[in-house]
XYZ file of N, CA and C in Angstrom:
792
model
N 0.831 -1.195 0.000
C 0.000 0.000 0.000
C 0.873 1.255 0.000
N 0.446 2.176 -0.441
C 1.191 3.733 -0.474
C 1.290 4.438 1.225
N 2.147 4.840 1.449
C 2.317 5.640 2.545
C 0.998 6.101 2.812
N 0.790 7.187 2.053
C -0.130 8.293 2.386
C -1.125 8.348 0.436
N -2.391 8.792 0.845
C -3.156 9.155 -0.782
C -3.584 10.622 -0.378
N -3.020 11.426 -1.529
C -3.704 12.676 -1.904
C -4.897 12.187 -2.857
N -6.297 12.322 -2.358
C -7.329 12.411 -3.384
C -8.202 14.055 -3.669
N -7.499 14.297 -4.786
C -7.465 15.915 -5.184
C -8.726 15.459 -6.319
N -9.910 16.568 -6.000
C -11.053 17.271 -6.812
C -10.364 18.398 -7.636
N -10.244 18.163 -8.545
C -10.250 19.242 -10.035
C -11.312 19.927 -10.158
N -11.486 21.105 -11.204
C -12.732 22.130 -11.347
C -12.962 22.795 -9.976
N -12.910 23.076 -9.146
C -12.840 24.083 -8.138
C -13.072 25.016 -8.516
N -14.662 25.999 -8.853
C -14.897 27.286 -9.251
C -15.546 27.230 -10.416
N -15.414 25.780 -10.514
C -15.771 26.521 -12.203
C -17.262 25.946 -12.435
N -18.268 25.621 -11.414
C -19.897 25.990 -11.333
C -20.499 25.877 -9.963
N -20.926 26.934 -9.448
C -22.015 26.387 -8.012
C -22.178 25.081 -7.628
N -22.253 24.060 -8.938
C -22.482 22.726 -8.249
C -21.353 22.121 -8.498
N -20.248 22.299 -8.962
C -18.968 21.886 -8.824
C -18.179 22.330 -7.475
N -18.971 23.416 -6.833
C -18.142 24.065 -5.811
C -19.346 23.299 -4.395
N -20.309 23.055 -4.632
C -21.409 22.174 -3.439
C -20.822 20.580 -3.739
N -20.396 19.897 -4.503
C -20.400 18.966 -4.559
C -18.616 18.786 -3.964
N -17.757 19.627 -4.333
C -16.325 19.571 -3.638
C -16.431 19.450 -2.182
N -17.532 20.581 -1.843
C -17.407 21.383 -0.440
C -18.129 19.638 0.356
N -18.814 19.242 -0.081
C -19.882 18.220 0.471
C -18.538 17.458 0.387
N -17.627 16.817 -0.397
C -16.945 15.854 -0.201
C -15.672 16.163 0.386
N -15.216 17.248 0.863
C -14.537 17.436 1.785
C -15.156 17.257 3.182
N -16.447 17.842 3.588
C -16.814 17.391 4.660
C -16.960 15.811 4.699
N -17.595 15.186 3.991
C -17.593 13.308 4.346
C -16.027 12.962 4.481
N -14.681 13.319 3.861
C -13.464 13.067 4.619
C -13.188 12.082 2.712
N -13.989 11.823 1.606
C -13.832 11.546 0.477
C -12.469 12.091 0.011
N -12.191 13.490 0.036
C -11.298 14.411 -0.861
C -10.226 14.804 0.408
N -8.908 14.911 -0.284
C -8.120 15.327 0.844
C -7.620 17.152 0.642
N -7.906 17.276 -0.868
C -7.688 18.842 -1.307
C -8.271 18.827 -2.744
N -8.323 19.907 -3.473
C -8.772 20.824 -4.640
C -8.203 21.682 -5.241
N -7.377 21.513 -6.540
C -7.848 22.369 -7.392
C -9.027 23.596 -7.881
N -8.331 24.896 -8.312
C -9.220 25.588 -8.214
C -8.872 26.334 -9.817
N -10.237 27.218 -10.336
C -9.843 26.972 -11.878
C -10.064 28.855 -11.685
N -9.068 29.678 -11.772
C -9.134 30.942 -11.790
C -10.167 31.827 -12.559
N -10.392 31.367 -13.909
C -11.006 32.238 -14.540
C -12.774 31.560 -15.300
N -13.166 31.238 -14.140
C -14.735 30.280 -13.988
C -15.115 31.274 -13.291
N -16.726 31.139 -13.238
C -17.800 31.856 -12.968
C -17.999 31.732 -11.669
N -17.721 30.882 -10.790
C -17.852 30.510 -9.643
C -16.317 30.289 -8.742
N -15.549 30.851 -9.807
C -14.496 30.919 -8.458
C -14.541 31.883 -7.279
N -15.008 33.388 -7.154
C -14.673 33.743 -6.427
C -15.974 33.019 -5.063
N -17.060 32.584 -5.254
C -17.491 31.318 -4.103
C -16.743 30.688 -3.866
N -15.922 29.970 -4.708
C -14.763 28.846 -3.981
C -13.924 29.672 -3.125
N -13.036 30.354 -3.305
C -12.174 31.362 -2.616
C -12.985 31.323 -1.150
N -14.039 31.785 -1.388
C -15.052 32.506 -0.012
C -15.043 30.458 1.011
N -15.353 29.627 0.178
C -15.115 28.175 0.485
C -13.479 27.704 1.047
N -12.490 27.881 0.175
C -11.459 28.005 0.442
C -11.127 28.561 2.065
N -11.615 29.502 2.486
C -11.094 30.018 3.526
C -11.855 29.551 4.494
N -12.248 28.430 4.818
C -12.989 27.464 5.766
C -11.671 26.756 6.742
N -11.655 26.576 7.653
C -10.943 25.659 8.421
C -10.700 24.415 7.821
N -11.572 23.750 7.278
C -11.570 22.708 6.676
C -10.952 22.670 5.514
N -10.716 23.820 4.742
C -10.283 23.899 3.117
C -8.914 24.134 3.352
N -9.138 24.938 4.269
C -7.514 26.285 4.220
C -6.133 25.589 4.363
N -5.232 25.621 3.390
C -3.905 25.159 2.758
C -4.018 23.749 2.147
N -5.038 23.765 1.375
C -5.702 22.722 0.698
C -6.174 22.778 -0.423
N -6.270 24.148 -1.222
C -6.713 23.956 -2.538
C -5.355 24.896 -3.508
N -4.924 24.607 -4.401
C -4.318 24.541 -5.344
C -5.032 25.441 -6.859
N -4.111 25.684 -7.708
C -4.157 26.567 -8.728
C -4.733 25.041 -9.862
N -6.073 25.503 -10.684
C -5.925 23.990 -11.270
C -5.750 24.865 -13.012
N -4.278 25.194 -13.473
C -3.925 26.025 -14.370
C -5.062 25.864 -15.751
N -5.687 26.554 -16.532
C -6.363 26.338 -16.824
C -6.104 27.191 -18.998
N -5.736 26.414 -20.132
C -5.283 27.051 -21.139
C -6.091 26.266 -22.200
N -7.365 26.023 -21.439
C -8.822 24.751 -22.510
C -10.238 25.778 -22.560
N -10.487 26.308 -21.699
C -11.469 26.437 -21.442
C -12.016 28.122 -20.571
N -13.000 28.804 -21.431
C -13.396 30.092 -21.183
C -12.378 31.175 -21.424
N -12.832 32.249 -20.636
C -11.182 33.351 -21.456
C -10.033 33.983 -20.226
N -9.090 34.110 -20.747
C -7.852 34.005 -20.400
C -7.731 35.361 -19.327
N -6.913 35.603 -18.545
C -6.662 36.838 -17.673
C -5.756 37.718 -18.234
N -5.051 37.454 -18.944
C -3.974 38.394 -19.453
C -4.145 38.508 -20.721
N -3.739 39.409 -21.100
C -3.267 40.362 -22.686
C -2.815 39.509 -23.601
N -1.274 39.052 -23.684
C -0.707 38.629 -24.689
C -0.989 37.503 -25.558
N -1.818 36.634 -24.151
C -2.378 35.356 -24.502
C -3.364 35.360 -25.818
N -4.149 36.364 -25.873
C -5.317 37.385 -26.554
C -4.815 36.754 -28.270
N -3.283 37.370 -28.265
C -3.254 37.108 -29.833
C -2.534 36.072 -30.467
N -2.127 35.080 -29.207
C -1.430 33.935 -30.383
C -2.354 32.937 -30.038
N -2.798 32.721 -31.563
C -3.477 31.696 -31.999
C -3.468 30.318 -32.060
N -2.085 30.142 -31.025
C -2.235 28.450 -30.423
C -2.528 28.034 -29.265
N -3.045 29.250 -28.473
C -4.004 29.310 -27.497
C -5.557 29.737 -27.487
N -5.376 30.528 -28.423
C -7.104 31.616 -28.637
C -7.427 31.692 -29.804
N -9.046 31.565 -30.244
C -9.621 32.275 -31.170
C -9.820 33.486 -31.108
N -10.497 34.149 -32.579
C -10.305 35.395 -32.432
C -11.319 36.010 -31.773
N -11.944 35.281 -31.165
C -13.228 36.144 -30.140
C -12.298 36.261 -28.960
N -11.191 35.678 -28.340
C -10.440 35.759 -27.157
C -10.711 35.118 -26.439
N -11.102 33.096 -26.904
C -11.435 32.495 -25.899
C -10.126 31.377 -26.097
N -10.033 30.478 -25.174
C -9.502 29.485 -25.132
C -9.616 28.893 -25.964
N -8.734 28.250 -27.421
C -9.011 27.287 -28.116
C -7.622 26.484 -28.768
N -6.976 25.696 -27.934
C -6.034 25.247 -27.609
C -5.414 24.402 -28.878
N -4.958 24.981 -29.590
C -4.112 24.213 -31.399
C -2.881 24.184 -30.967
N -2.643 22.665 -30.338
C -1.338 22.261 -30.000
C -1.137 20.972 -29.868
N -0.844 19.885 -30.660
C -0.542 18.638 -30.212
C 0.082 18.249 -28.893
N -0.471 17.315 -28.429
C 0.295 16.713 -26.781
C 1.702 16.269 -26.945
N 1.704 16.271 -28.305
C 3.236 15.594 -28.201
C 4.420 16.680 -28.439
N 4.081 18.012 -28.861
C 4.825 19.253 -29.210
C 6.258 19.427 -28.078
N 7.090 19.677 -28.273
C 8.149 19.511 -27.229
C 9.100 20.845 -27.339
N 8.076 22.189 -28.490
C 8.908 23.819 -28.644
C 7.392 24.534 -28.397
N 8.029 25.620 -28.494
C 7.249 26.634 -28.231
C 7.896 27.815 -28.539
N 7.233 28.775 -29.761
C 8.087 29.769 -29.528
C 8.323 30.800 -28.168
N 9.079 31.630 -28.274
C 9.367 32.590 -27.327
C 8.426 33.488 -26.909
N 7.354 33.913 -27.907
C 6.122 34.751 -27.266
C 4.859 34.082 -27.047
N 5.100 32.388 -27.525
C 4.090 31.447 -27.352
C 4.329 31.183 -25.695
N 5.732 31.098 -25.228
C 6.150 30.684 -23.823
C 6.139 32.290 -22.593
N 6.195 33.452 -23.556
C 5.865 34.301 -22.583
C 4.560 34.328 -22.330
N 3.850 34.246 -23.170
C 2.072 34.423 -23.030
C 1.687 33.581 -22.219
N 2.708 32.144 -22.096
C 1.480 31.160 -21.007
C 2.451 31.458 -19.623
N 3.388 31.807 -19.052
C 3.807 32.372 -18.303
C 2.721 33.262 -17.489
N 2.851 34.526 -18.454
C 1.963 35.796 -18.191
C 0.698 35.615 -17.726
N -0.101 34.407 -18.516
C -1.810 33.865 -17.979
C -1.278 32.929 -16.972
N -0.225 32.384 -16.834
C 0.148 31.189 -15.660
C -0.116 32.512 -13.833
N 0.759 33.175 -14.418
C 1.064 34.243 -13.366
C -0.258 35.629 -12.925
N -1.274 35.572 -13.738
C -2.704 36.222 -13.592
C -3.543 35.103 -12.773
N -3.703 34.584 -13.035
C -4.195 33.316 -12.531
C -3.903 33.181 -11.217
N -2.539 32.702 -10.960
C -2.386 32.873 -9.643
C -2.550 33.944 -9.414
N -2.266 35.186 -8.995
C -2.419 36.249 -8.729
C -3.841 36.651 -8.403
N -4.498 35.850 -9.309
C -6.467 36.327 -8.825
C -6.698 34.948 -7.667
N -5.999 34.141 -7.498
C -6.133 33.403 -6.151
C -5.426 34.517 -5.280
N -4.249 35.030 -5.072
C -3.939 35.572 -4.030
C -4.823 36.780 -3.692
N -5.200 37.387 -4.461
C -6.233 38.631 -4.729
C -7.795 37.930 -4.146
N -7.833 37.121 -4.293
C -9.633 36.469 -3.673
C -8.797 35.487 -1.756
N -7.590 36.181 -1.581
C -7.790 35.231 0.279
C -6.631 33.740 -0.390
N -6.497 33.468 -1.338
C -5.870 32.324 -1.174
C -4.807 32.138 -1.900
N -3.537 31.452 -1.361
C -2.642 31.047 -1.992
C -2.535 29.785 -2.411
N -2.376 29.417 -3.537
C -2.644 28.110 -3.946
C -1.151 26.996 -3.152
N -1.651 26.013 -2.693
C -0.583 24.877 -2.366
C 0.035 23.936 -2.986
N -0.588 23.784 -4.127
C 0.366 23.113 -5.490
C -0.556 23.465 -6.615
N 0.446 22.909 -7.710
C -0.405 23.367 -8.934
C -0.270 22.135 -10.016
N -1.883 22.001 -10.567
C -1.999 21.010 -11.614
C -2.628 21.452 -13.089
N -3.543 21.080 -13.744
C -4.335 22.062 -15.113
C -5.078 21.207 -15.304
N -5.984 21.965 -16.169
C -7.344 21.455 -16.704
C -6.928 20.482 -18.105
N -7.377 19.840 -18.021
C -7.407 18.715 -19.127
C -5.778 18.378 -19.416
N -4.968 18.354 -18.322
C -3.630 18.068 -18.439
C -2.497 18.730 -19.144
N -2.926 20.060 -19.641
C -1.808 20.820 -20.193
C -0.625 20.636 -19.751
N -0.496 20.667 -18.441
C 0.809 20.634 -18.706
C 1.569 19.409 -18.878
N 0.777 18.605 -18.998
C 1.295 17.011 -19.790
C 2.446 17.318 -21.649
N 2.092 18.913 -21.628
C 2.581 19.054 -23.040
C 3.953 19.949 -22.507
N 4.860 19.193 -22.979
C 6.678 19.249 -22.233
C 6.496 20.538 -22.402
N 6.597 21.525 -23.220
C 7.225 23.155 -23.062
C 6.162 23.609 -21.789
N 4.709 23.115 -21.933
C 3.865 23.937 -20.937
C 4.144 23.477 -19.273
N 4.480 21.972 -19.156
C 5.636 21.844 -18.068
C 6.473 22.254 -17.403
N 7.294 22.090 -18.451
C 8.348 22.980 -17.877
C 8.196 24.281 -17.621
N 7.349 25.302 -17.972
C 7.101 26.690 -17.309
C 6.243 26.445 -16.427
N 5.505 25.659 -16.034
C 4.426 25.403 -14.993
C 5.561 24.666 -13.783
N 6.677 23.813 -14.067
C 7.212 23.757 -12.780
C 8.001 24.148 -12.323
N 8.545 25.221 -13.526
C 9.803 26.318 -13.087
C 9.342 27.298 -12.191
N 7.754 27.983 -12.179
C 6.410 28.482 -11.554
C 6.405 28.136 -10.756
N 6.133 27.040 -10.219
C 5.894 25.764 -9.361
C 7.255 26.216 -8.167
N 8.403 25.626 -8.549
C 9.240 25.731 -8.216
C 9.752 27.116 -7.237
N 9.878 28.021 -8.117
C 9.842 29.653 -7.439
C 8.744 30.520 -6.454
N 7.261 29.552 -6.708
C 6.279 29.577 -5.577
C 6.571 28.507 -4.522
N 7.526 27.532 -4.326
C 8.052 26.591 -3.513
C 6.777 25.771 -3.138
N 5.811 25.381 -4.010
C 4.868 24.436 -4.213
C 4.644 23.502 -4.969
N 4.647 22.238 -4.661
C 4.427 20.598 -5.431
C 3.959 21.024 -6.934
N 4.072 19.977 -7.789
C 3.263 20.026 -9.482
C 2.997 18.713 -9.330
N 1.660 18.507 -10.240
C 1.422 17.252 -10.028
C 2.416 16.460 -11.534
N 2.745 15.403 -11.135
C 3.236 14.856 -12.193
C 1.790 14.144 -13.291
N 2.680 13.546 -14.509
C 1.640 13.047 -15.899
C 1.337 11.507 -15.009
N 0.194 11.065 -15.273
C -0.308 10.106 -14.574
C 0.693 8.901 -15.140
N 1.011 7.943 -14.330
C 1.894 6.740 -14.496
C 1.384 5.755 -14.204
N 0.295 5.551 -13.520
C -0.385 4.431 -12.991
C -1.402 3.853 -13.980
N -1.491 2.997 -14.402
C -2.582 2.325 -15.322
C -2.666 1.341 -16.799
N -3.467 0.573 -16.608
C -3.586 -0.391 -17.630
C -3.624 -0.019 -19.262
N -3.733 1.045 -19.442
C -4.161 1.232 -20.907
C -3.042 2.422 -21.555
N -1.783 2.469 -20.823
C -0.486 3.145 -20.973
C 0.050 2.114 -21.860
N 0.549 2.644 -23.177
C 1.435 2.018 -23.827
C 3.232 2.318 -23.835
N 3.686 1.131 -24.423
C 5.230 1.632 -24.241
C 5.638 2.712 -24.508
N 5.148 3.206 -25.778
C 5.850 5.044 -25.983
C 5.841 5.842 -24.844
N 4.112 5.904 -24.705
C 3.436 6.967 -23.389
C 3.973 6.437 -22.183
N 4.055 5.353 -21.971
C 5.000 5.169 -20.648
C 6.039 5.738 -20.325
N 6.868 5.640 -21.858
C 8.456 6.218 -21.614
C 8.319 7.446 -21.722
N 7.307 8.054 -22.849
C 7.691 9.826 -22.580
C 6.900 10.510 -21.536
N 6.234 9.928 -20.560
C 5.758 10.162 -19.326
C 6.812 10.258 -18.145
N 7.551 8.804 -18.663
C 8.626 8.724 -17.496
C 9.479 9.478 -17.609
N 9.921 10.172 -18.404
C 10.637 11.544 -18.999
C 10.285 12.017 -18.545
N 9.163 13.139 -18.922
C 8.501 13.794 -18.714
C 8.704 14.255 -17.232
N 8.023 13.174 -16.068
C 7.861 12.967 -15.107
C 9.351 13.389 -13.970
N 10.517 12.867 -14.703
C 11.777 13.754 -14.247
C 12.098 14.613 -14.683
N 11.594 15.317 -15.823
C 11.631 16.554 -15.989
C 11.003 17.549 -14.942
N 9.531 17.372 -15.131
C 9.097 17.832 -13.715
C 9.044 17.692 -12.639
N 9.960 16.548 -12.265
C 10.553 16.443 -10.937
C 11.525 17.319 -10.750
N 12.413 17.197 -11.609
C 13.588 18.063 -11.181
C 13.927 19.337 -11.496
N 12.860 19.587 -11.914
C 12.615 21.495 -12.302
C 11.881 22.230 -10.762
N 11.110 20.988 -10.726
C 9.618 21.255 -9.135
C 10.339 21.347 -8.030
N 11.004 19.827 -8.087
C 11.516 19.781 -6.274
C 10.497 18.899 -5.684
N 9.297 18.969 -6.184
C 8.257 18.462 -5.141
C 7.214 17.907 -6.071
N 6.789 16.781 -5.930
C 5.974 16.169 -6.421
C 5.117 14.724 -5.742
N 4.171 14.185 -6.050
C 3.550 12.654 -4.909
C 4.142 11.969 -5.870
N 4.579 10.456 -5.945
C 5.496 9.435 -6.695
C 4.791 9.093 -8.154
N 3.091 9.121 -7.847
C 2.436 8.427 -8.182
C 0.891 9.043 -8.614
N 0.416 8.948 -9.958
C -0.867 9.478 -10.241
C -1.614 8.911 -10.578
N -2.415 8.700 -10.480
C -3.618 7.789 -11.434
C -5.082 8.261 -10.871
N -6.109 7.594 -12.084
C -7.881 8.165 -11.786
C -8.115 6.921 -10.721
N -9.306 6.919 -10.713
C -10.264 5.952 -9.999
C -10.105 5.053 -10.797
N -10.441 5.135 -12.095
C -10.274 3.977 -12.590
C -9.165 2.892 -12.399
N -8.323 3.457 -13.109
C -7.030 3.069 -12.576
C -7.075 2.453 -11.268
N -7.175 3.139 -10.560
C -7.502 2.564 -9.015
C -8.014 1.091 -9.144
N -9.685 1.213 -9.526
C -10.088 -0.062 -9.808
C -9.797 -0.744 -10.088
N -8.930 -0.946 -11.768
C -8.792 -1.596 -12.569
C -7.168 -2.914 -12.234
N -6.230 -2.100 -11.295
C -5.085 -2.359 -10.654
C -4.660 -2.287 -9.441
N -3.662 -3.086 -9.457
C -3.179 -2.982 -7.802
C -2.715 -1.763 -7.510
N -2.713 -1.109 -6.100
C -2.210 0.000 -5.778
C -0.782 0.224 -6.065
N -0.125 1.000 -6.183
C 1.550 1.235 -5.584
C 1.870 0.433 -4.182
N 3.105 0.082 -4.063
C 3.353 -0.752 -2.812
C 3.971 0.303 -1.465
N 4.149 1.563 -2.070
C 4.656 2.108 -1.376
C 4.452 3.987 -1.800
N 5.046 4.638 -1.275
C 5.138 6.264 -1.981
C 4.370 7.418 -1.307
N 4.033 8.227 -2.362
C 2.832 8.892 -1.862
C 2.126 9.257 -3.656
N 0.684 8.758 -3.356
C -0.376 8.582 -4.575
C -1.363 9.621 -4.366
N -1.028 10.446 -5.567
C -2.543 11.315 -5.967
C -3.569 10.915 -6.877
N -4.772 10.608 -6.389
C -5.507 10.292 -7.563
C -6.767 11.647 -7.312
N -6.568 11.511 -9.545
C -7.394 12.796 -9.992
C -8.489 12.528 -9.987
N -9.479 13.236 -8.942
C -10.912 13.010 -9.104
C -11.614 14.148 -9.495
N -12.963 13.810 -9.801
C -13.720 14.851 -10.269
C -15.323 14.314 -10.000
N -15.685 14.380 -8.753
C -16.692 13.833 -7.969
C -17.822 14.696 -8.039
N -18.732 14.098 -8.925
C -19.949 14.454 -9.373
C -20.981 14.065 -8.943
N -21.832 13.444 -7.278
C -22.802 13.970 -7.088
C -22.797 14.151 -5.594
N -23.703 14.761 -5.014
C -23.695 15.049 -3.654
C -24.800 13.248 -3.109
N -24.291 13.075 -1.563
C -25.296 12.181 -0.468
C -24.336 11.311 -0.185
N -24.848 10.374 0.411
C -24.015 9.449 1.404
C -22.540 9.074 0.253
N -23.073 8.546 -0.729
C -21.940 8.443 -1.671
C -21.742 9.028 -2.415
N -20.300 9.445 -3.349
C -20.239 10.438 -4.105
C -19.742 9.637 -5.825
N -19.848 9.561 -6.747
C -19.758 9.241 -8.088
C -18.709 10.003 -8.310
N -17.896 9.955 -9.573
C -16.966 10.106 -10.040
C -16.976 10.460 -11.954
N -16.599 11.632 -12.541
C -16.664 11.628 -13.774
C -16.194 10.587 -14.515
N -14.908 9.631 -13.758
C -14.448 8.756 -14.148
C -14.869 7.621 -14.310
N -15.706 7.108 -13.501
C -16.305 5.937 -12.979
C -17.519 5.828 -13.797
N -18.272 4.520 -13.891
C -19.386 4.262 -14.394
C -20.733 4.952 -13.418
N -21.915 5.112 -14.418
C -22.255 6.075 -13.558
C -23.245 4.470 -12.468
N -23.215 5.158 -11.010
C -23.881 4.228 -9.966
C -22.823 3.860 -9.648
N -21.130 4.305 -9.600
C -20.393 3.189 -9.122
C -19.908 4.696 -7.753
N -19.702 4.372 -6.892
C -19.514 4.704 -5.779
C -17.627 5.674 -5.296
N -17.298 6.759 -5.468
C -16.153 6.902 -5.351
C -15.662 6.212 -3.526
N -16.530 7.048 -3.143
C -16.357 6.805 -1.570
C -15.899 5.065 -1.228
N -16.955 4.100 -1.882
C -16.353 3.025 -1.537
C -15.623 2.592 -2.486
N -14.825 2.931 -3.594
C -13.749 2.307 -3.931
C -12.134 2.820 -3.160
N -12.824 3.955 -2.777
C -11.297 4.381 -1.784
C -10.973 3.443 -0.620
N -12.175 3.405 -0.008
C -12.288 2.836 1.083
C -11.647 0.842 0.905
N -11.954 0.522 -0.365
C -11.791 -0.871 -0.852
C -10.044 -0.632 -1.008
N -10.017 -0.255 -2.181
C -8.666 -0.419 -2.233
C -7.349 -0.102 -1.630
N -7.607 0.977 -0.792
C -6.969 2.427 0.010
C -7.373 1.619 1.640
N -7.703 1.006 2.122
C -8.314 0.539 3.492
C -7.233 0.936 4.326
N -7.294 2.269 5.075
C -6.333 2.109 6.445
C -5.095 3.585 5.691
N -5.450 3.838 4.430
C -4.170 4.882 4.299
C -4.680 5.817 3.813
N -3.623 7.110 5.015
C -3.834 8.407 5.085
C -4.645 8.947 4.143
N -5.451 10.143 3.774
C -5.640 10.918 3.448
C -5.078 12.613 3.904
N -3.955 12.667 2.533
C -3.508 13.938 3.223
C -3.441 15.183 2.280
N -3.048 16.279 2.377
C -3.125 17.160 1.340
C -1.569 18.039 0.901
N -1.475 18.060 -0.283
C -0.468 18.563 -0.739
C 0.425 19.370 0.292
N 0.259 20.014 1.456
C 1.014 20.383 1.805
C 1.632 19.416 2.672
N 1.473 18.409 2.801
C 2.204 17.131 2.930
C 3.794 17.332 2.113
N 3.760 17.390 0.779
C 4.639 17.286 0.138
C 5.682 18.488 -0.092
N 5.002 20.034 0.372
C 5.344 21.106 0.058
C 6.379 21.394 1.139
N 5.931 20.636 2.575
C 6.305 21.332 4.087
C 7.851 19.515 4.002
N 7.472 18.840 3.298
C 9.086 17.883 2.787
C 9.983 19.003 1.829
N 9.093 19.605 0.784
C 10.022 20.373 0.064
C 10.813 21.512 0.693
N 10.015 21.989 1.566
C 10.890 23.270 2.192
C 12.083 22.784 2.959
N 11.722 21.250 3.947
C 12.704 20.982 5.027
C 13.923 20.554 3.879
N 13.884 19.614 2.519
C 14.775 19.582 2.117
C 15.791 21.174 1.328
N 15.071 22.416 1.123
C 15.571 22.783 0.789
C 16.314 23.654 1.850
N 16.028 24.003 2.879
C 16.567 24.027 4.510
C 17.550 23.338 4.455
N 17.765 22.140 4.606
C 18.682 21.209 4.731
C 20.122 21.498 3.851
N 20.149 22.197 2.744
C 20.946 22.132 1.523
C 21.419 23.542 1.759
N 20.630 24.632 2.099
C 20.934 25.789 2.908
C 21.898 26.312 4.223
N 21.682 25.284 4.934
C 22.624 24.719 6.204
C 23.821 23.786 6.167
């Protein structure tokens, strides 16, 4: 079994019932932290949520370069982020490994608005991940954990855990994965969905984040991932029996003591 499981809710903000259905599964003890999506209709409720006893140093930046419109300027005119109405419309293969120079200042610039409207709404984010996995795409990585890095907060790594990974995606994950290790400093060993979960044995050891996105409120909570009627709450409980639930600053308050350590 894994040391400890981060089970992190994605979308944070980004609808009233995305922000009742987080808040509900943090209280049942389901979720251990959240992602939060800056430029959604309902973030500044999350923020106001965020600053709960229960939330507070627990929700995270969930970087966001898919979906609705952007916080900054520059982003506005290159067209491998935006249409010309100025919304999100992301023309970039996952496998792209350049970026030009005003393609990499622009996602910087919206990387750094973003946060900035968390610190501006009460909260500082405690690690940082993205919407539909951007930064799974190496150049947007690497500025997300060089970011990462200089805010002295965890990145989540590209998921490694699961049955339906082939040899390529394995290996340029596992790349990948020390890339943003060693740009970050701080990262959990191990990622995978629910499914995943289901479908395989746990890690034997580490520390495991799995990406949820827990879609309904009551005794049990469902999963975007999961079939619908299948239960998130009790597959944690099945496979996970007896280990921690903790939250990224688990990993952040290791990152500081090691970088203390190297200081001294």
């Amino acid at each position: 079994m894994p040391r400890q499981v981060i089970v992190n809710a994605d979308d944070f903000g980004l609808s009233a019932c995305e922000n009742a259905v987080i808040l509900g599964a943090f209280q049942a003890g389901v979720i251990s932290s959240a992602t939060a999506m800056a430029n959604m209709p309902a973030f500044e409720a999350a923020c106001v949520m965020a600053r709960h006893p229960m939330l507070e140093g627990r929700i995270g930046l969930h970087f966001n370069l898919t979906y609705g419109r952007p916080l900054s300027q520059s982003i506005l005119d290159r067209r491998t982020f935006c249409d010309s109405a100025g919304v999100f419309d992301l023309n970039l293969p996952r496998h792209r490994l350049w970026l030009s120079r005003r393609d990499r200042a622009a996602v910087l610039e919206e990387l750094e608005a973003q946060w900035q409207r968390c610190l501006d709404n009460g909260v500082r984010p405690s690690h940082l991940d993205s919407h539909q996995h951007v930064h799974n795409i190496w150049p947007i990585g690497e500025i997300v954990a060089r970011f990462a890095a200089r805010q002295g907060v965890p990145v989540r790594l590209a998921r490694n855990l699961g049955q339906n990974l082939s040899l390529p995606k394995r290996v340029f994950k596992e790349l990948l994965n020390r890339r943003l290790s060693n740009l970050a400093g701080a990262t959990a060993d191990y990622v995978c969905t629910p499914v995943d979960l289901r479908n395989a044995a746990p890690p034997l050891d580490g520390l495991l984040e799995i990406v949820a996105h827990p879609n309904q409120l009551g005794a049990d909570f469902g999963d975007a991932y999961l079939d619908q009627g299948e239960s998130l709450s009790a597959l944690l409980e099945q496979r996970l029996p007896g280990v921690e639930r903790v939250a990224y600053t688990v990993v952040g308050k290791s990152f500081s003591e090691r970088a203390e350590a190297v200081l001294e």
